[in-house]
Amino acid sequence: MKILFAADTMPYSEFALQELINLAENTFAGITIVGVAKTSPAREVQSGVYSSVKLDDPLIEALDRYREMFLNHWEKGESPYEAMNCQYEWLTLRSNMWEQIKVCRGSMKDLNVRVRFGNVVKEILVESKESGSDLIILGCTKGTQCLWEEVPNVPEKVVNEAECSVFLVKEAHPINKIYACLDETNITQESLEMINQMATIHSAGIELIGLTKGMGIKADVYPWL
């Protein structure tokens, strides 16, 4: 199982991080944390080449903080994501020069932290597809709507356009009920298991909602309701 956590710098993303930790603890999923920065690097970075480019964007600091919060949840030596498998690998610096760097990966599962540049929704969806995500987790504002601070419609567009399940976590909102919205696309056993796990973690009730863009729900969906 692979989970993509899409984050910005706002408190609701940090709040949603706890739900990522809860799921990771119960599923040992491969985790990717991604943010979409406003500004691109000052100079072009060649693909696959090590770079020390500094990004003047608060998102970079936020991603570092989320990584440390995630890893520090476990005691030392107990985390499946703890960087224990270290080895030296060659990395191209220029066409005529390579350098060995030490690369450490998780003892059982990988934790990847990535920053992308461009349209927020588009980059989240591309990352989800390229990384083969089974689930996207993202936080959103409290209240009657589910929004992002700087680009309000990010949660709505990700839900509408993602090819996998999406888990929206409202900021500072006690989880006592989980609304599982099932559309006409393929509903996997893994998705249902994740819903059940979240309900168990929070001792929450589950309400299943069948969604359709037409005048009714396909017969294939009814057995899941």
PDB file of C-alpha atoms in Angstrom, residues 53-223:
ATOM      1  CA  VAL A  53      20.014  24.837  -4.413  1.00  0.00           C
ATOM      2  CA  LYS A  54      18.308  26.721  -1.572  1.00  0.00           C
ATOM      3  CA  LEU A  55      14.611  27.499  -1.895  1.00  0.00           C
ATOM      4  CA  ASP A  56      13.328  30.629  -0.193  1.00  0.00           C
ATOM      5  CA  ASP A  57       9.917  29.175   0.555  1.00  0.00           C
ATOM      6  CA  PRO A  58       8.340  28.415   3.972  1.00  0.00           C
ATOM      7  CA  LEU A  59       7.024  25.165   2.499  1.00  0.00           C
ATOM      8  CA  ILE A  60      10.534  23.677   2.618  1.00  0.00           C
ATOM      9  CA  GLU A  61      10.758  24.259   6.364  1.00  0.00           C
ATOM     10  CA  ALA A  62       7.259  22.827   6.806  1.00  0.00           C
ATOM     11  CA  LEU A  63       8.150  19.648   4.901  1.00  0.00           C
ATOM     12  CA  ASP A  64      11.248  19.208   7.072  1.00  0.00           C
ATOM     13  CA  ARG A  65       9.079  19.590  10.180  1.00  0.00           C
ATOM     14  CA  TYR A  66       6.480  17.093   8.962  1.00  0.00           C
ATOM     15  CA  ARG A  67       9.215  14.542   8.240  1.00  0.00           C
ATOM     16  CA  GLU A  68      10.683  14.873  11.721  1.00  0.00           C
ATOM     17  CA  MET A  69       7.264  14.718  13.399  1.00  0.00           C
ATOM     18  CA  PHE A  70       6.466  11.569  11.448  1.00  0.00           C
ATOM     19  CA  LEU A  71       9.761   9.829  12.253  1.00  0.00           C
ATOM     20  CA  ASN A  72       9.789  10.908  15.916  1.00  0.00           C
ATOM     21  CA  HIS A  73       6.450   9.225  16.567  1.00  0.00           C
ATOM     22  CA  TRP A  74       8.253   5.898  17.026  1.00  0.00           C
ATOM     23  CA  GLU A  75      10.871   5.036  19.602  1.00  0.00           C
ATOM     24  CA  LYS A  76      14.378   4.648  18.217  1.00  0.00           C
ATOM     25  CA  GLY A  77      14.780   1.263  16.574  1.00  0.00           C
ATOM     26  CA  GLU A  78      11.024   0.589  16.380  1.00  0.00           C
ATOM     27  CA  SER A  79      10.056   2.530  13.268  1.00  0.00           C
ATOM     28  CA  PRO A  80       9.768   0.696   9.936  1.00  0.00           C
ATOM     29  CA  TYR A  81      10.704   4.032   8.338  1.00  0.00           C
ATOM     30  CA  GLU A  82      13.899   4.624  10.318  1.00  0.00           C
ATOM     31  CA  ALA A  83      16.864   5.130   8.011  1.00  0.00           C
ATOM     32  CA  MET A  84      18.972   2.067   8.753  1.00  0.00           C
ATOM     33  CA  ASN A  85      19.822   0.642   5.331  1.00  0.00           C
ATOM     34  CA  CYS A  86      22.675   2.916   4.254  1.00  0.00           C
ATOM     35  CA  GLN A  87      24.946   2.455   1.288  1.00  0.00           C
ATOM     36  CA  TYR A  88      27.119   4.547  -1.004  1.00  0.00           C
ATOM     37  CA  GLU A  89      25.755   5.288  -4.459  1.00  0.00           C
ATOM     38  CA  TRP A  90      27.165   7.150  -7.445  1.00  0.00           C
ATOM     39  CA  LEU A  91      25.496  10.395  -8.447  1.00  0.00           C
ATOM     40  CA  THR A  92      26.245  12.416 -11.579  1.00  0.00           C
ATOM     41  CA  LEU A  93      27.418  15.945 -10.819  1.00  0.00           C
ATOM     42  CA  ARG A  94      28.466  16.782 -14.377  1.00  0.00           C
ATOM     43  CA  SER A  95      28.755  14.830 -17.591  1.00  0.00           C
ATOM     44  CA  ASN A  96      32.409  14.156 -16.833  1.00  0.00           C
ATOM     45  CA  MET A  97      32.245  13.807 -13.036  1.00  0.00           C
ATOM     46  CA  TRP A  98      30.491  11.482 -10.588  1.00  0.00           C
ATOM     47  CA  GLU A  99      30.515  11.549  -6.802  1.00  0.00           C
ATOM     48  CA  GLN A 100      29.720   8.932  -4.172  1.00  0.00           C
ATOM     49  CA  ILE A 101      27.071   9.920  -1.640  1.00  0.00           C
ATOM     50  CA  LYS A 102      25.692   7.987   1.290  1.00  0.00           C
ATOM     51  CA  VAL A 103      22.024   7.101   0.820  1.00  0.00           C
ATOM     52  CA  CYS A 104      19.928   5.766   3.716  1.00  0.00           C
ATOM     53  CA  ARG A 105      16.541   4.134   3.271  1.00  0.00           C
ATOM     54  CA  GLY A 106      13.883   2.915   5.685  1.00  0.00           C
ATOM     55  CA  SER A 107      14.535  -0.393   7.415  1.00  0.00           C
ATOM     56  CA  MET A 108      11.262  -1.862   6.087  1.00  0.00           C
ATOM     57  CA  LYS A 109       9.377   0.910   4.290  1.00  0.00           C
ATOM     58  CA  ASP A 110      10.466   4.091   2.550  1.00  0.00           C
ATOM     59  CA  LEU A 111       9.506   7.619   3.543  1.00  0.00           C
ATOM     60  CA  ASN A 112       9.934  10.028   0.628  1.00  0.00           C
ATOM     61  CA  VAL A 113       9.673  13.813   0.975  1.00  0.00           C
ATOM     62  CA  ARG A 114       9.262  15.737  -2.267  1.00  0.00           C
ATOM     63  CA  VAL A 115       8.641  19.282  -3.419  1.00  0.00           C
ATOM     64  CA  ARG A 116       7.112  20.003  -6.802  1.00  0.00           C
ATOM     65  CA  PHE A 117       6.624  23.252  -8.704  1.00  0.00           C
ATOM     66  CA  GLY A 118       3.602  24.462 -10.637  1.00  0.00           C
ATOM     67  CA  ASN A 119      -0.156  24.216 -10.307  1.00  0.00           C
ATOM     68  CA  VAL A 120      -0.986  22.754  -6.885  1.00  0.00           C
ATOM     69  CA  VAL A 121      -3.810  20.432  -7.932  1.00  0.00           C
ATOM     70  CA  LYS A 122      -2.085  19.255 -11.099  1.00  0.00           C
ATOM     71  CA  GLU A 123       1.177  18.464  -9.299  1.00  0.00           C
ATOM     72  CA  ILE A 124      -0.570  16.559  -6.495  1.00  0.00           C
ATOM     73  CA  LEU A 125      -2.444  14.450  -9.036  1.00  0.00           C
ATOM     74  CA  VAL A 126       0.685  13.811 -11.121  1.00  0.00           C
ATOM     75  CA  GLU A 127       2.632  12.789  -8.004  1.00  0.00           C
ATOM     76  CA  SER A 128      -0.181  10.450  -6.997  1.00  0.00           C
ATOM     77  CA  LYS A 129      -0.158   8.774 -10.392  1.00  0.00           C
ATOM     78  CA  GLU A 130       3.624   8.568 -10.724  1.00  0.00           C
ATOM     79  CA  SER A 131       4.075   7.135  -7.231  1.00  0.00           C
ATOM     80  CA  GLY A 132       1.202   4.652  -7.643  1.00  0.00           C
ATOM     81  CA  SER A 133      -0.669   5.945  -4.595  1.00  0.00           C
ATOM     82  CA  ASP A 134      -3.585   3.980  -3.173  1.00  0.00           C
ATOM     83  CA  LEU A 135      -4.663   6.889  -0.983  1.00  0.00           C
ATOM     84  CA  ILE A 136      -4.180  10.666  -0.852  1.00  0.00           C
ATOM     85  CA  ILE A 137      -4.420  12.347   2.556  1.00  0.00           C
ATOM     86  CA  LEU A 138      -4.801  16.099   2.890  1.00  0.00           C
ATOM     87  CA  GLY A 139      -6.037  18.414   5.603  1.00  0.00           C
ATOM     88  CA  CYS A 140      -8.524  21.232   5.170  1.00  0.00           C
ATOM     89  CA  THR A 141     -10.110  24.094   7.102  1.00  0.00           C
ATOM     90  CA  LYS A 142     -12.661  23.597   9.848  1.00  0.00           C
ATOM     91  CA  GLY A 143     -16.233  24.806   9.449  1.00  0.00           C
ATOM     92  CA  THR A 144     -18.891  23.862   6.928  1.00  0.00           C
ATOM     93  CA  GLN A 145     -16.512  23.904   3.955  1.00  0.00           C
ATOM     94  CA  CYS A 146     -13.313  21.990   3.266  1.00  0.00           C
ATOM     95  CA  LEU A 147     -10.780  24.455   1.864  1.00  0.00           C
ATOM     96  CA  TRP A 148      -7.072  25.249   1.572  1.00  0.00           C
ATOM     97  CA  GLU A 149      -5.878  28.666   2.694  1.00  0.00           C
ATOM     98  CA  GLU A 150      -4.102  29.978  -0.410  1.00  0.00           C
ATOM     99  CA  VAL A 151      -5.821  27.915  -3.114  1.00  0.00           C
ATOM    100  CA  PRO A 152      -9.261  27.239  -1.610  1.00  0.00           C
ATOM    101  CA  ASN A 153     -10.532  24.648  -4.098  1.00  0.00           C
ATOM    102  CA  VAL A 154      -7.566  22.244  -3.810  1.00  0.00           C
ATOM    103  CA  PRO A 155      -9.451  19.629  -1.702  1.00  0.00           C
ATOM    104  CA  GLU A 156     -12.504  19.714  -3.979  1.00  0.00           C
ATOM    105  CA  LYS A 157     -10.496  19.365  -7.177  1.00  0.00           C
ATOM    106  CA  VAL A 158      -8.273  16.596  -5.812  1.00  0.00           C
ATOM    107  CA  VAL A 159     -11.345  14.620  -4.727  1.00  0.00           C
ATOM    108  CA  ASN A 160     -13.019  15.114  -8.111  1.00  0.00           C
ATOM    109  CA  GLU A 161     -10.000  14.287 -10.265  1.00  0.00           C
ATOM    110  CA  ALA A 162      -7.906  11.777  -8.308  1.00  0.00           C
ATOM    111  CA  GLU A 163      -7.747   8.211  -9.604  1.00  0.00           C
ATOM    112  CA  CYS A 164      -7.448   6.780  -6.084  1.00  0.00           C
ATOM    113  CA  SER A 165      -9.218   7.216  -2.746  1.00  0.00           C
ATOM    114  CA  VAL A 166      -8.888  10.576  -0.971  1.00  0.00           C
ATOM    115  CA  PHE A 167      -9.004  11.077   2.810  1.00  0.00           C
ATOM    116  CA  LEU A 168      -9.900  14.651   3.846  1.00  0.00           C
ATOM    117  CA  VAL A 169      -9.136  15.609   7.452  1.00  0.00           C
ATOM    118  CA  LYS A 170     -10.817  18.738   8.826  1.00  0.00           C
ATOM    119  CA  GLU A 171      -8.663  20.897  11.082  1.00  0.00           C
ATOM    120  CA  ALA A 172      -9.067  20.451  14.856  1.00  0.00           C
ATOM    121  CA  HIS A 173     -12.282  18.527  14.401  1.00  0.00           C
ATOM    122  CA  PRO A 174     -12.738  15.503  16.709  1.00  0.00           C
ATOM    123  CA  ILE A 175     -13.336  12.461  14.545  1.00  0.00           C
ATOM    124  CA  ASN A 176     -16.520  10.807  15.774  1.00  0.00           C
ATOM    125  CA  LYS A 177     -18.016   9.974  12.404  1.00  0.00           C
ATOM    126  CA  ILE A 178     -16.409   8.956   9.116  1.00  0.00           C
ATOM    127  CA  TYR A 179     -18.258   9.685   5.883  1.00  0.00           C
ATOM    128  CA  ALA A 180     -17.206   7.164   3.246  1.00  0.00           C
ATOM    129  CA  CYS A 181     -18.267   8.496  -0.156  1.00  0.00           C
ATOM    130  CA  LEU A 182     -18.300   5.736  -2.766  1.00  0.00           C
ATOM    131  CA  ASP A 183     -18.641   6.608  -6.441  1.00  0.00           C
ATOM    132  CA  GLU A 184     -19.061   4.449  -9.512  1.00  0.00           C
ATOM    133  CA  THR A 185     -15.387   3.642  -9.928  1.00  0.00           C
ATOM    134  CA  ASN A 186     -13.706   0.499  -8.693  1.00  0.00           C
ATOM    135  CA  ILE A 187     -13.983   0.087  -4.913  1.00  0.00           C
ATOM    136  CA  THR A 188     -11.066  -1.925  -3.597  1.00  0.00           C
ATOM    137  CA  GLN A 189     -10.876  -4.110  -0.532  1.00  0.00           C
ATOM    138  CA  GLU A 190      -7.877  -2.017   0.596  1.00  0.00           C
ATOM    139  CA  SER A 191     -10.031   1.130   0.606  1.00  0.00           C
ATOM    140  CA  LEU A 192     -12.684  -0.526   2.738  1.00  0.00           C
ATOM    141  CA  GLU A 193     -10.048  -1.844   5.141  1.00  0.00           C
ATOM    142  CA  MET A 194      -8.589   1.648   5.570  1.00  0.00           C
ATOM    143  CA  ILE A 195     -12.043   3.050   6.331  1.00  0.00           C
ATOM    144  CA  ASN A 196     -12.565   0.347   8.939  1.00  0.00           C
ATOM    145  CA  GLN A 197      -9.134   0.996  10.475  1.00  0.00           C
ATOM    146  CA  MET A 198      -9.822   4.707  10.853  1.00  0.00           C
ATOM    147  CA  ALA A 199     -13.172   3.979  12.473  1.00  0.00           C
ATOM    148  CA  THR A 200     -11.469   1.612  14.920  1.00  0.00           C
ATOM    149  CA  ILE A 201      -8.664   4.072  15.745  1.00  0.00           C
ATOM    150  CA  HIS A 202     -11.135   6.845  16.617  1.00  0.00           C
ATOM    151  CA  SER A 203     -14.040   4.677  17.857  1.00  0.00           C
ATOM    152  CA  ALA A 204     -16.041   6.502  15.212  1.00  0.00           C
ATOM    153  CA  GLY A 205     -19.225   5.638  13.391  1.00  0.00           C
ATOM    154  CA  ILE A 206     -19.249   5.098   9.635  1.00  0.00           C
ATOM    155  CA  GLU A 207     -21.779   6.568   7.224  1.00  0.00           C
ATOM    156  CA  LEU A 208     -21.626   5.254   3.657  1.00  0.00           C
ATOM    157  CA  ILE A 209     -22.730   7.615   0.893  1.00  0.00           C
ATOM    158  CA  GLY A 210     -23.204   6.530  -2.718  1.00  0.00           C
ATOM    159  CA  LEU A 211     -22.251   9.224  -5.244  1.00  0.00           C
ATOM    160  CA  THR A 212     -23.198   9.503  -8.889  1.00  0.00           C
ATOM    161  CA  LYS A 213     -22.966  12.081 -11.644  1.00  0.00           C
ATOM    162  CA  GLY A 214     -26.127  10.808 -13.295  1.00  0.00           C
ATOM    163  CA  MET A 215     -29.660  10.083 -12.120  1.00  0.00           C
ATOM    164  CA  GLY A 216     -28.815   6.967 -10.165  1.00  0.00           C
ATOM    165  CA  ILE A 217     -26.136   4.654  -8.841  1.00  0.00           C
ATOM    166  CA  LYS A 218     -24.832   1.759 -10.864  1.00  0.00           C
ATOM    167  CA  ALA A 219     -25.923  -1.627  -9.596  1.00  0.00           C
ATOM    168  CA  ASP A 220     -22.285  -2.564  -8.926  1.00  0.00           C
ATOM    169  CA  VAL A 221     -22.139  -0.032  -6.102  1.00  0.00           C
ATOM    170  CA  TYR A 222     -25.169  -1.223  -4.137  1.00  0.00           C
ATOM    171  CA  PRO A 223     -23.525  -4.294  -2.545  1.00  0.00           C
TER     172      PRO A 223
END
